[in-house]
mmCIF file of C-alpha atoms in Angstrom:
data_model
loop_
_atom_site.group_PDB
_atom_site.id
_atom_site.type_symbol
_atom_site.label_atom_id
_atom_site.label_comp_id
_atom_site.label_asym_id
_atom_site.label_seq_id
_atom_site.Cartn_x
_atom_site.Cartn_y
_atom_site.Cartn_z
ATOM 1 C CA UNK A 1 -19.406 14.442 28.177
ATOM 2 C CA UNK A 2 -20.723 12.274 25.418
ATOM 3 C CA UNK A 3 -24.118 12.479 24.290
ATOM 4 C CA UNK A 4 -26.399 9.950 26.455
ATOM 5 C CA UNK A 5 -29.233 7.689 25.420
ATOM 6 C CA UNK A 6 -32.676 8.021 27.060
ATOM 7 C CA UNK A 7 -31.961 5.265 29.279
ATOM 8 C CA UNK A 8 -28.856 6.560 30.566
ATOM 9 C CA UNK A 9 -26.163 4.879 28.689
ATOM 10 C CA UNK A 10 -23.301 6.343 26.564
ATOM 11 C CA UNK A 11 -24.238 7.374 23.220
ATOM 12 C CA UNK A 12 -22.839 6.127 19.593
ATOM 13 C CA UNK A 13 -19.541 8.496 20.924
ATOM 14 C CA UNK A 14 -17.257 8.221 23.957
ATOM 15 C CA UNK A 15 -15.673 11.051 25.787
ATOM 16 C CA UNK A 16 -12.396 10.542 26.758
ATOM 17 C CA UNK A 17 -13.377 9.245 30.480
ATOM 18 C CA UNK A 18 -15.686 7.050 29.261
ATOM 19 C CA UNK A 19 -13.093 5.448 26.771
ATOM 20 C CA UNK A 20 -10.656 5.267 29.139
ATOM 21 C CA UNK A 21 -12.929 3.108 32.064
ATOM 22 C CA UNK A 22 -14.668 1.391 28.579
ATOM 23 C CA UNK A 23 -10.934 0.091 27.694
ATOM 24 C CA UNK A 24 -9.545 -0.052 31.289
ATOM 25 C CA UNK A 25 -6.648 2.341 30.345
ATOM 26 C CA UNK A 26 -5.822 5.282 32.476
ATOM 27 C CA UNK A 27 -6.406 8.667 29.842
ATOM 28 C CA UNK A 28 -2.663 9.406 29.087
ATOM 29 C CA UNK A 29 -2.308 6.074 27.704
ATOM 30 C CA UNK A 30 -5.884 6.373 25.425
ATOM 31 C CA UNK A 31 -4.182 9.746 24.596
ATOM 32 C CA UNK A 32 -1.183 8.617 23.109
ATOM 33 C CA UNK A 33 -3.242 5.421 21.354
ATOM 34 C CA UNK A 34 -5.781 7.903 19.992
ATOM 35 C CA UNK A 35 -2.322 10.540 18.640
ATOM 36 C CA UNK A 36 -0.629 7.829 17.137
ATOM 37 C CA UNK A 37 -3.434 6.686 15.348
ATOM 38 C CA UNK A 38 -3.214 2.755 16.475
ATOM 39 C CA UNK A 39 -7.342 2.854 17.612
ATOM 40 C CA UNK A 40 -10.247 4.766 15.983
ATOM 41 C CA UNK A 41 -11.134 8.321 17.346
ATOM 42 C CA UNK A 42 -11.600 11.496 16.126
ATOM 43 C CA UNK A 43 -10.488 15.148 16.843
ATOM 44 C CA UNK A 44 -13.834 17.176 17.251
ATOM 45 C CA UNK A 45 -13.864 20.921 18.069
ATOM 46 C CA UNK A 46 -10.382 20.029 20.362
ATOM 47 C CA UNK A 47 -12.010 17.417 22.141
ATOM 48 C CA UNK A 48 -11.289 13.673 21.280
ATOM 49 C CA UNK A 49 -14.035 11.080 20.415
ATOM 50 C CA UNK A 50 -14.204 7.883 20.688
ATOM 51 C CA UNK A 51 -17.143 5.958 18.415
ATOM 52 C CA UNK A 52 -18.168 3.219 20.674
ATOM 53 C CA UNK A 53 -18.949 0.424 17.773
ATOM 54 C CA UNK A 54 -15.231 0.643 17.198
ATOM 55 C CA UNK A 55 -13.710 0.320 19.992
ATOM 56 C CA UNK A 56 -15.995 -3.018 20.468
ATOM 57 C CA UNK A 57 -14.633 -4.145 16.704
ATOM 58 C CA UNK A 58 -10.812 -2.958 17.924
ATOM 59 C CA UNK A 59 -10.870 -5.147 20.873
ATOM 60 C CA UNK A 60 -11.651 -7.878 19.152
ATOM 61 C CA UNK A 61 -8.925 -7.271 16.546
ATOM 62 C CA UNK A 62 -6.484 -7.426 19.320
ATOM 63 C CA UNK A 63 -7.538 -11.143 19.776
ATOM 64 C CA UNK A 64 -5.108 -13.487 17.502
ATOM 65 C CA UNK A 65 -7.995 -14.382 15.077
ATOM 66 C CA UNK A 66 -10.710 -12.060 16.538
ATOM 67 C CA UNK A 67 -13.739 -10.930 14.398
ATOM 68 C CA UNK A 68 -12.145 -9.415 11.703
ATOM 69 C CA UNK A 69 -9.854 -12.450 10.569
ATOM 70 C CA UNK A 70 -12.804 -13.105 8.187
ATOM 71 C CA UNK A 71 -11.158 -10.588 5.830
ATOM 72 C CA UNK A 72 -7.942 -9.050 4.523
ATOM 73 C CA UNK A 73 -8.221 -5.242 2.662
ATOM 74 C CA UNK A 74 -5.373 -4.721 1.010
ATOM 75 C CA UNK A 75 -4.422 -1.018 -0.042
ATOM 76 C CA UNK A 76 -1.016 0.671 -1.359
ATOM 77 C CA UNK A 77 1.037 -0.017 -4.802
ATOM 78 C CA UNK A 78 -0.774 -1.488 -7.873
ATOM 79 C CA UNK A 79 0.088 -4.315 -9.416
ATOM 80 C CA UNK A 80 -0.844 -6.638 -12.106
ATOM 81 C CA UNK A 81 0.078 -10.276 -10.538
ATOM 82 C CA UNK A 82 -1.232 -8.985 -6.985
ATOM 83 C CA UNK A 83 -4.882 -7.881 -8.596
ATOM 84 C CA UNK A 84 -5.153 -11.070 -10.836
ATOM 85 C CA UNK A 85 -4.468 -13.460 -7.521
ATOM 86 C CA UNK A 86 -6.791 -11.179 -5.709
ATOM 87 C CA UNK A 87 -9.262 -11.826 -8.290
ATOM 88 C CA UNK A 88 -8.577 -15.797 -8.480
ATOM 89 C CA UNK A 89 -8.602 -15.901 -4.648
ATOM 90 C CA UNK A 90 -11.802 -13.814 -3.720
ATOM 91 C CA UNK A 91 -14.024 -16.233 -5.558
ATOM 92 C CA UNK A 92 -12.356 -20.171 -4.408
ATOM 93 C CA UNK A 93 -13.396 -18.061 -0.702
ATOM 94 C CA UNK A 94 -16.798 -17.430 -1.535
ATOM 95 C CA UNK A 95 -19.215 -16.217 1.404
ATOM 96 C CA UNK A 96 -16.899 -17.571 4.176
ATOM 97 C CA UNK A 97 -14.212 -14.768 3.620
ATOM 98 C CA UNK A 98 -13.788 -11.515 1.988
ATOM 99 C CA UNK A 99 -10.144 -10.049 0.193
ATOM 100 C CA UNK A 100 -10.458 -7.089 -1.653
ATOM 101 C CA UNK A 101 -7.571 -4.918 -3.223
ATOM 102 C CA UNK A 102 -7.985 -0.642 -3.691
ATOM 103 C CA UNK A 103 -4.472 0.475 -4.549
ATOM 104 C CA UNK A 104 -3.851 3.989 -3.289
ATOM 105 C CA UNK A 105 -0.080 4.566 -4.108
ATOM 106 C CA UNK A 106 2.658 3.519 -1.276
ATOM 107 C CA UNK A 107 2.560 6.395 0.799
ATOM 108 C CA UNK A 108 -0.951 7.070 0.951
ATOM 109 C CA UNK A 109 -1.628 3.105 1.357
ATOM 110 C CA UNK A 110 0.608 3.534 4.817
ATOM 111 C CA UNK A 111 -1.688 6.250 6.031
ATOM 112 C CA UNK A 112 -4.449 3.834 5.478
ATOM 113 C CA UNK A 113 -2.665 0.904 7.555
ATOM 114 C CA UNK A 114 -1.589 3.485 10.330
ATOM 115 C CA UNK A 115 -5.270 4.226 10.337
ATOM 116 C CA UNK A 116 -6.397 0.537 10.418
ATOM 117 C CA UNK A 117 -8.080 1.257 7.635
ATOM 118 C CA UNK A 118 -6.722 -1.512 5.827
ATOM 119 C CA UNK A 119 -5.141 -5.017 6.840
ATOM 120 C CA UNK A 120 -2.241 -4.373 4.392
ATOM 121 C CA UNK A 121 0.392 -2.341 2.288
ATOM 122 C CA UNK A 122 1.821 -3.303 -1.222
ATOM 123 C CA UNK A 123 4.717 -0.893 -1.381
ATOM 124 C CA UNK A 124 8.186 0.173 -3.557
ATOM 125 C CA UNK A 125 10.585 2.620 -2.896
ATOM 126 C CA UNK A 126 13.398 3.006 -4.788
ATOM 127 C CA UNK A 127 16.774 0.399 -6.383
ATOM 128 C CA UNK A 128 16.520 -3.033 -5.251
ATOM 129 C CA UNK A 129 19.958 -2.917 -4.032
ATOM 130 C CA UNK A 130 18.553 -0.249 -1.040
ATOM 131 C CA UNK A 131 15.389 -1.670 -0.646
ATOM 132 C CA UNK A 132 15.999 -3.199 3.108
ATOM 133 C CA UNK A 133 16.768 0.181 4.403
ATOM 134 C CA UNK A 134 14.921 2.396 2.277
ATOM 135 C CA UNK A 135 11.636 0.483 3.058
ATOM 136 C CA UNK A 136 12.299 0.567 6.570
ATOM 137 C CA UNK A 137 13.158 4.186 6.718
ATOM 138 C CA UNK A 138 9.657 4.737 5.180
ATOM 139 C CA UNK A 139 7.809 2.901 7.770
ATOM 140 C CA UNK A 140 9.599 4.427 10.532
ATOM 141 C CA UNK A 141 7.621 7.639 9.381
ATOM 142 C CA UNK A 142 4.657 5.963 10.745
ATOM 143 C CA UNK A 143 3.639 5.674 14.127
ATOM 144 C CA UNK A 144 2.560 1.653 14.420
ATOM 145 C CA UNK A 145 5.374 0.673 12.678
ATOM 146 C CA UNK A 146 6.621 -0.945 15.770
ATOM 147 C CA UNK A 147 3.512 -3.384 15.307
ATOM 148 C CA UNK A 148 4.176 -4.020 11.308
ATOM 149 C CA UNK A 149 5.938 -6.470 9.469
ATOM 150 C CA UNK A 150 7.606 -6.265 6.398
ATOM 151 C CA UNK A 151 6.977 -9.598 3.613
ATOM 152 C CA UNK A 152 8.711 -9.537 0.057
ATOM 153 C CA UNK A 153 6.262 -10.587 -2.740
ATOM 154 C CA UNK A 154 8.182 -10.001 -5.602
ATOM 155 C CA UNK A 155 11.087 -7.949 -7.617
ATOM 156 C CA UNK A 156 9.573 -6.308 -10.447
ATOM 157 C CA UNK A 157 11.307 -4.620 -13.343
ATOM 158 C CA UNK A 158 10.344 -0.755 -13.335
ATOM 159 C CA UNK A 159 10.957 2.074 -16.147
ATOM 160 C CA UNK A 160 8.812 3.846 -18.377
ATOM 161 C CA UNK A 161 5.654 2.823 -20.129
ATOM 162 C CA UNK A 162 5.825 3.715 -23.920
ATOM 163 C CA UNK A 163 2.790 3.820 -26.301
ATOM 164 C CA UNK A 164 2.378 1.718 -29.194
ATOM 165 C CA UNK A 165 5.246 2.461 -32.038
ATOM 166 C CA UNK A 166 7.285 4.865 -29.591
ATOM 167 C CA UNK A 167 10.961 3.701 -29.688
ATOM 168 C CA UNK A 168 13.710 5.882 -27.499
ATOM 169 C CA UNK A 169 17.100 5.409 -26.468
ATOM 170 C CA UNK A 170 16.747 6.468 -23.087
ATOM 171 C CA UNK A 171 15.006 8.334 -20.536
ATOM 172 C CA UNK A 172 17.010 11.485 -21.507
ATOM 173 C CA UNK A 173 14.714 11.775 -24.623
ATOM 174 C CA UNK A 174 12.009 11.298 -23.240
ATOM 175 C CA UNK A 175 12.894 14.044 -20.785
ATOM 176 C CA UNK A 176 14.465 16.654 -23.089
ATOM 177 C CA UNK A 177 12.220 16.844 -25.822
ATOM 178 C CA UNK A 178 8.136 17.142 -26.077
ATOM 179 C CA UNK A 179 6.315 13.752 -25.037
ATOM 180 C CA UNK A 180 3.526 14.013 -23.320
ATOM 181 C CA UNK A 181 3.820 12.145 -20.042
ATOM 182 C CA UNK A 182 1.048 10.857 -17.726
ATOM 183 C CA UNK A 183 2.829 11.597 -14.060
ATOM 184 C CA UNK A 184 1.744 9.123 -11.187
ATOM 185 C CA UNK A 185 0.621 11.483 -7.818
ATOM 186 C CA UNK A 186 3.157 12.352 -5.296
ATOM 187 C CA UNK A 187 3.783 9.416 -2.896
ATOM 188 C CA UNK A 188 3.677 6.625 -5.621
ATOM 189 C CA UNK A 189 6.703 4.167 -5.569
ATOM 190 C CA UNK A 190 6.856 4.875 -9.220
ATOM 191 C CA UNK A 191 6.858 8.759 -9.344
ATOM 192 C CA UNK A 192 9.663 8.382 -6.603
ATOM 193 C CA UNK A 193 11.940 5.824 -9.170
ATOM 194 C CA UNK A 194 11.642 7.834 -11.739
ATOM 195 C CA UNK A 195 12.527 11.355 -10.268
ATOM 196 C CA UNK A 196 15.451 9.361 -9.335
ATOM 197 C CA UNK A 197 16.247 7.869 -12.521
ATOM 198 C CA UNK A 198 15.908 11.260 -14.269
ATOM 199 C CA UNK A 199 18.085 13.143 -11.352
ATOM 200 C CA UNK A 200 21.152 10.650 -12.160
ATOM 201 C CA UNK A 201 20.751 11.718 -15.522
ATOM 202 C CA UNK A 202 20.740 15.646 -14.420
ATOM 203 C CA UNK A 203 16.825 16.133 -15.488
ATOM 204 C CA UNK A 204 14.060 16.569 -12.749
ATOM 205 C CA UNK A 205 10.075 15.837 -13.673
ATOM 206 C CA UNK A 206 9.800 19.499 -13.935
ATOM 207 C CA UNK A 207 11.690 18.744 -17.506
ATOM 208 C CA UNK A 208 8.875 16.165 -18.674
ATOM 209 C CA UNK A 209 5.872 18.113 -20.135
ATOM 210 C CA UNK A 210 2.956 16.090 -18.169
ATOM 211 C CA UNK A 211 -0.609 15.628 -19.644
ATOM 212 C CA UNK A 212 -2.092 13.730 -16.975
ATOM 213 C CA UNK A 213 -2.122 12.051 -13.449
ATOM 214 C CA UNK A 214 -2.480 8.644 -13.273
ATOM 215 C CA UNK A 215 -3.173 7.709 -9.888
ATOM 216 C CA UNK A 216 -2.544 3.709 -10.391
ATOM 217 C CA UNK A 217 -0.314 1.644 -11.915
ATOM 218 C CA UNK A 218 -2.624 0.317 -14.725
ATOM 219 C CA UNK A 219 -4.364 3.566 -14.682
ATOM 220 C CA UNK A 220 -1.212 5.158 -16.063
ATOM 221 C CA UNK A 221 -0.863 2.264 -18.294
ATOM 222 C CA UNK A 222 -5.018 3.067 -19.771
ATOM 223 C CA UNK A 223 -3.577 6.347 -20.452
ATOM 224 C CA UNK A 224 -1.099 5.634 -22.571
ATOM 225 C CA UNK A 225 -2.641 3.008 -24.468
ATOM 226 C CA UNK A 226 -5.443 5.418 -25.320
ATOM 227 C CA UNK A 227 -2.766 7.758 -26.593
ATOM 228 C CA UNK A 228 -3.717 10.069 -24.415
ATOM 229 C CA UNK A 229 0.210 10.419 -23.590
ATOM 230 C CA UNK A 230 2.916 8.843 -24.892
ATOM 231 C CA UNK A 231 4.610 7.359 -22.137
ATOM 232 C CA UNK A 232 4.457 6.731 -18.401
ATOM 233 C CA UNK A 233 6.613 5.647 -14.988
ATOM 234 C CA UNK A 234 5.413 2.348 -14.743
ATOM 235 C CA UNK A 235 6.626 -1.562 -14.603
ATOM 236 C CA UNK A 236 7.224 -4.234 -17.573
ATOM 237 C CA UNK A 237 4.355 -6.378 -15.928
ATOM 238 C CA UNK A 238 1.508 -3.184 -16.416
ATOM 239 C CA UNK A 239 3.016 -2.124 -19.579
ATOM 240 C CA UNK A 240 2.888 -5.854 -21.125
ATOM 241 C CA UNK A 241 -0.754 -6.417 -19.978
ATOM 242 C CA UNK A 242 -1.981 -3.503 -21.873
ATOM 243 C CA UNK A 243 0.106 -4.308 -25.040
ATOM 244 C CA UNK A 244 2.536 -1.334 -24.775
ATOM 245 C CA UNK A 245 6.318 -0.683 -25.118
ATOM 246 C CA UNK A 246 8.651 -0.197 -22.575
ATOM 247 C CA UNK A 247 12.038 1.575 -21.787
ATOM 248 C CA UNK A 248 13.600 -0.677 -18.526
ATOM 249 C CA UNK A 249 15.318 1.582 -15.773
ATOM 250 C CA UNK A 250 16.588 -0.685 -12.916
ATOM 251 C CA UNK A 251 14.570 -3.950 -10.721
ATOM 252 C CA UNK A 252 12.868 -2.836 -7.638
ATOM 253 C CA UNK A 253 11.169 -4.632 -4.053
ATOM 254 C CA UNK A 254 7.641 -4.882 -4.385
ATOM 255 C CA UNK A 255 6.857 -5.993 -0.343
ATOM 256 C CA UNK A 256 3.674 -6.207 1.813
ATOM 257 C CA UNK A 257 3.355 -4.634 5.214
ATOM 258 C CA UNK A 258 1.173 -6.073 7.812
ATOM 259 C CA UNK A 259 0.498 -5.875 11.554
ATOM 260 C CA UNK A 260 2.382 -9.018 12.877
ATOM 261 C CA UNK A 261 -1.006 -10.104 14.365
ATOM 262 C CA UNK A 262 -2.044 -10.819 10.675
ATOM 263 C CA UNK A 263 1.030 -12.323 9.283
ATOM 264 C CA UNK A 264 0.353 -15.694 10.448
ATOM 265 C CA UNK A 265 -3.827 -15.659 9.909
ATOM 266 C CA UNK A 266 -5.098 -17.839 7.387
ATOM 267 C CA UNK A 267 -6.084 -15.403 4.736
ATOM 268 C CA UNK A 268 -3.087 -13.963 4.453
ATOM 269 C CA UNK A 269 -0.907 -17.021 4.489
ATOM 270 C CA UNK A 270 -3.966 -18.266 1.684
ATOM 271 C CA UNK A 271 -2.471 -14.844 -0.588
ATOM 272 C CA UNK A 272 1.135 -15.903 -0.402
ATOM 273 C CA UNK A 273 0.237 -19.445 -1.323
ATOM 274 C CA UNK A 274 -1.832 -18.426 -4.064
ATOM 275 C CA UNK A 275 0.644 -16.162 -5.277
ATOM 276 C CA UNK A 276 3.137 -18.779 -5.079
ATOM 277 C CA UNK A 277 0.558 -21.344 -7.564
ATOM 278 C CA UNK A 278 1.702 -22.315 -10.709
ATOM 279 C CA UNK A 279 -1.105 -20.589 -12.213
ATOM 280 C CA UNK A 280 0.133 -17.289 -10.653
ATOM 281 C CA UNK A 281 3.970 -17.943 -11.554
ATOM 282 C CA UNK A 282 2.840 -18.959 -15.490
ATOM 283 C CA UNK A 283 1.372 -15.133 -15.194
ATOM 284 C CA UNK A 284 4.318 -13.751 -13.765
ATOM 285 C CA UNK A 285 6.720 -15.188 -16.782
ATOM 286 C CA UNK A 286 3.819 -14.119 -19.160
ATOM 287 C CA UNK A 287 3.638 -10.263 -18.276
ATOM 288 C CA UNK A 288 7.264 -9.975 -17.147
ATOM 289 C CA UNK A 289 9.144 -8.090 -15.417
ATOM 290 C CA UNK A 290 8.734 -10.151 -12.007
ATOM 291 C CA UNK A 291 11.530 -12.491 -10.091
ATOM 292 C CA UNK A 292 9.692 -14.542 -7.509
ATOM 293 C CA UNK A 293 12.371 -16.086 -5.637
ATOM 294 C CA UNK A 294 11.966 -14.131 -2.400
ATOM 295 C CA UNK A 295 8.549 -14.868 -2.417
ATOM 296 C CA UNK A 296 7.364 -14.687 1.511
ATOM 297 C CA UNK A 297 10.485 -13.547 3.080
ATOM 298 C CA UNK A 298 10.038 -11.524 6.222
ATOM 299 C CA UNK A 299 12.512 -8.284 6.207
ATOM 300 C CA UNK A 300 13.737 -7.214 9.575
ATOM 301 C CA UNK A 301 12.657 -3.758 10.339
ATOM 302 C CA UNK A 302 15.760 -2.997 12.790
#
């Protein structure tokens, strides 16, 4: 049983009765919520619990523009044109909203949404030419997926990220000989390109001698410019904003996943229009490496 106040009530924490008559759902169904990870709970000593607060902030979620439609957290990829609208936008909003940006890396950035931890994904996965599937595939591994949709922001040139003065003729060298490489963590869109960039050239990362792990876009980018390594998996946009060379390797999808019951709120149709300003677009041709074309295009999932 969860622990009760003096007066009687349920506690801070639900047992998995009390969640069940608190949501009107028989148990099975708050089980198989709670497993897939689509409303907050927690696995204590084999026993599930349910913090009340959040259950009272999930309902409301569930509402088309329920309490939370006040912000939008955005997690995932890094990327240079996607923090510097974040950064425009979050002011022009001022008290009456709140948009904030904490890339994690694709992968881990999905965990986050699964979790409802965040409001949405940035994410890249491999060629452009597969992208449809291949980014579907990955958010089949997830169990809201069902609930997600899929929005196309950019395509962004992706390679390698060379210090200042550093001129190659291809990844091979890079590979086969001593550079020092700063890797990106496993689960980055960019550590995933470039294993297979290097395994259609018959290398693996296990050939690159890495230094360091970057565990953002622009952090791997700060590496390099510091000369702490000499090059990095990374896109033209990152490697242009921080004044550094850079070896192309093939255009990729940069896309957003989203519950649908956000795709159509105000603060997230207020991104895609400010990413779509001329101000944003006179960025994009600055840094690079960017085609905006199919800007706001929702991918089918099936």
């Amino acid at each position: 049983m969860a622990e009760r106040t003096p007066a009687g009530l349920p506690g801070p924490c639900l047992d998995t009765r009390e969640a069940a008559a608190f949501l009107h759902l028989n148990e099975k169904k708050l089980y198989e919520l709670a497993k897939n990870g689509e409303l907050p709970a927690a696995r204590v000593g084999g026993k599930w619990l349910f913090p009340r607060a959040l259950l009272e902030e999930w309902l409301l979620e569930q509402a088309h523009g329920g309490a939370l439609s006040d912000r939008l957290l955005i997690t995932g990829s890094d990327d240079p044109l996607l923090s510097a609208t974040v950064a425009a936008l979050a002011p022009a909003l001022g008290a009456e909203a709140f948009v904030a940006y904490s890339p994690t890396g694709t992968l881990a950035g999905l965990e986050l949404l699964a979790r409802r931890r965040a409001n949405v994904c940035a994410l890249h996965w491999g060629g452009v030419e597969h992208s449809v599937q291949q980014h579907a595939m990955l958010l089949r591994r997830f169990g809201p997926h069902r609930k997600w949709a899929l929005v196309r922001l950019a395509l962004r040139e992706q390679g390698v990220i060379l210090r200042r003065g550093l001129q190659v003729d291809g990844i091979e060298t890079l590979a086969a000989f001593d550079y020092r490489w700063a890797m990106r963590q496993p689960g980055a869109g960019s550590a995933h390109f470039l294993e297979s960039a290097l395994a259609g050239r018959g290398f693996s990362a296990a050939d690159c001698s890495a230094v360091a792990t970057a565990h953002t876009e622009r952090e791997a980018a700060a590496v390099v410019a510091r000369e702490d390594a000499d090059c990095a998996p990374g896109t033209r946009a990152a490697a242009t904003e921080f004044g550094l060379g850079f070896l192309p390797l093939g255009w990729e999808a940069f896309d957003l996943a989203l519950p649908r019951e956000i795709l159509f709120r105000r603060l997230f149709q207020d991104l895609l229009s400010a990413c779509a300003s001329p101000s944003a677009r006179a960025l994009a041709q600055r840094l690079g490496g960017y085609d905006l074309a199919p800007l706001g295009k929702i991918i089918g999932l099936d």
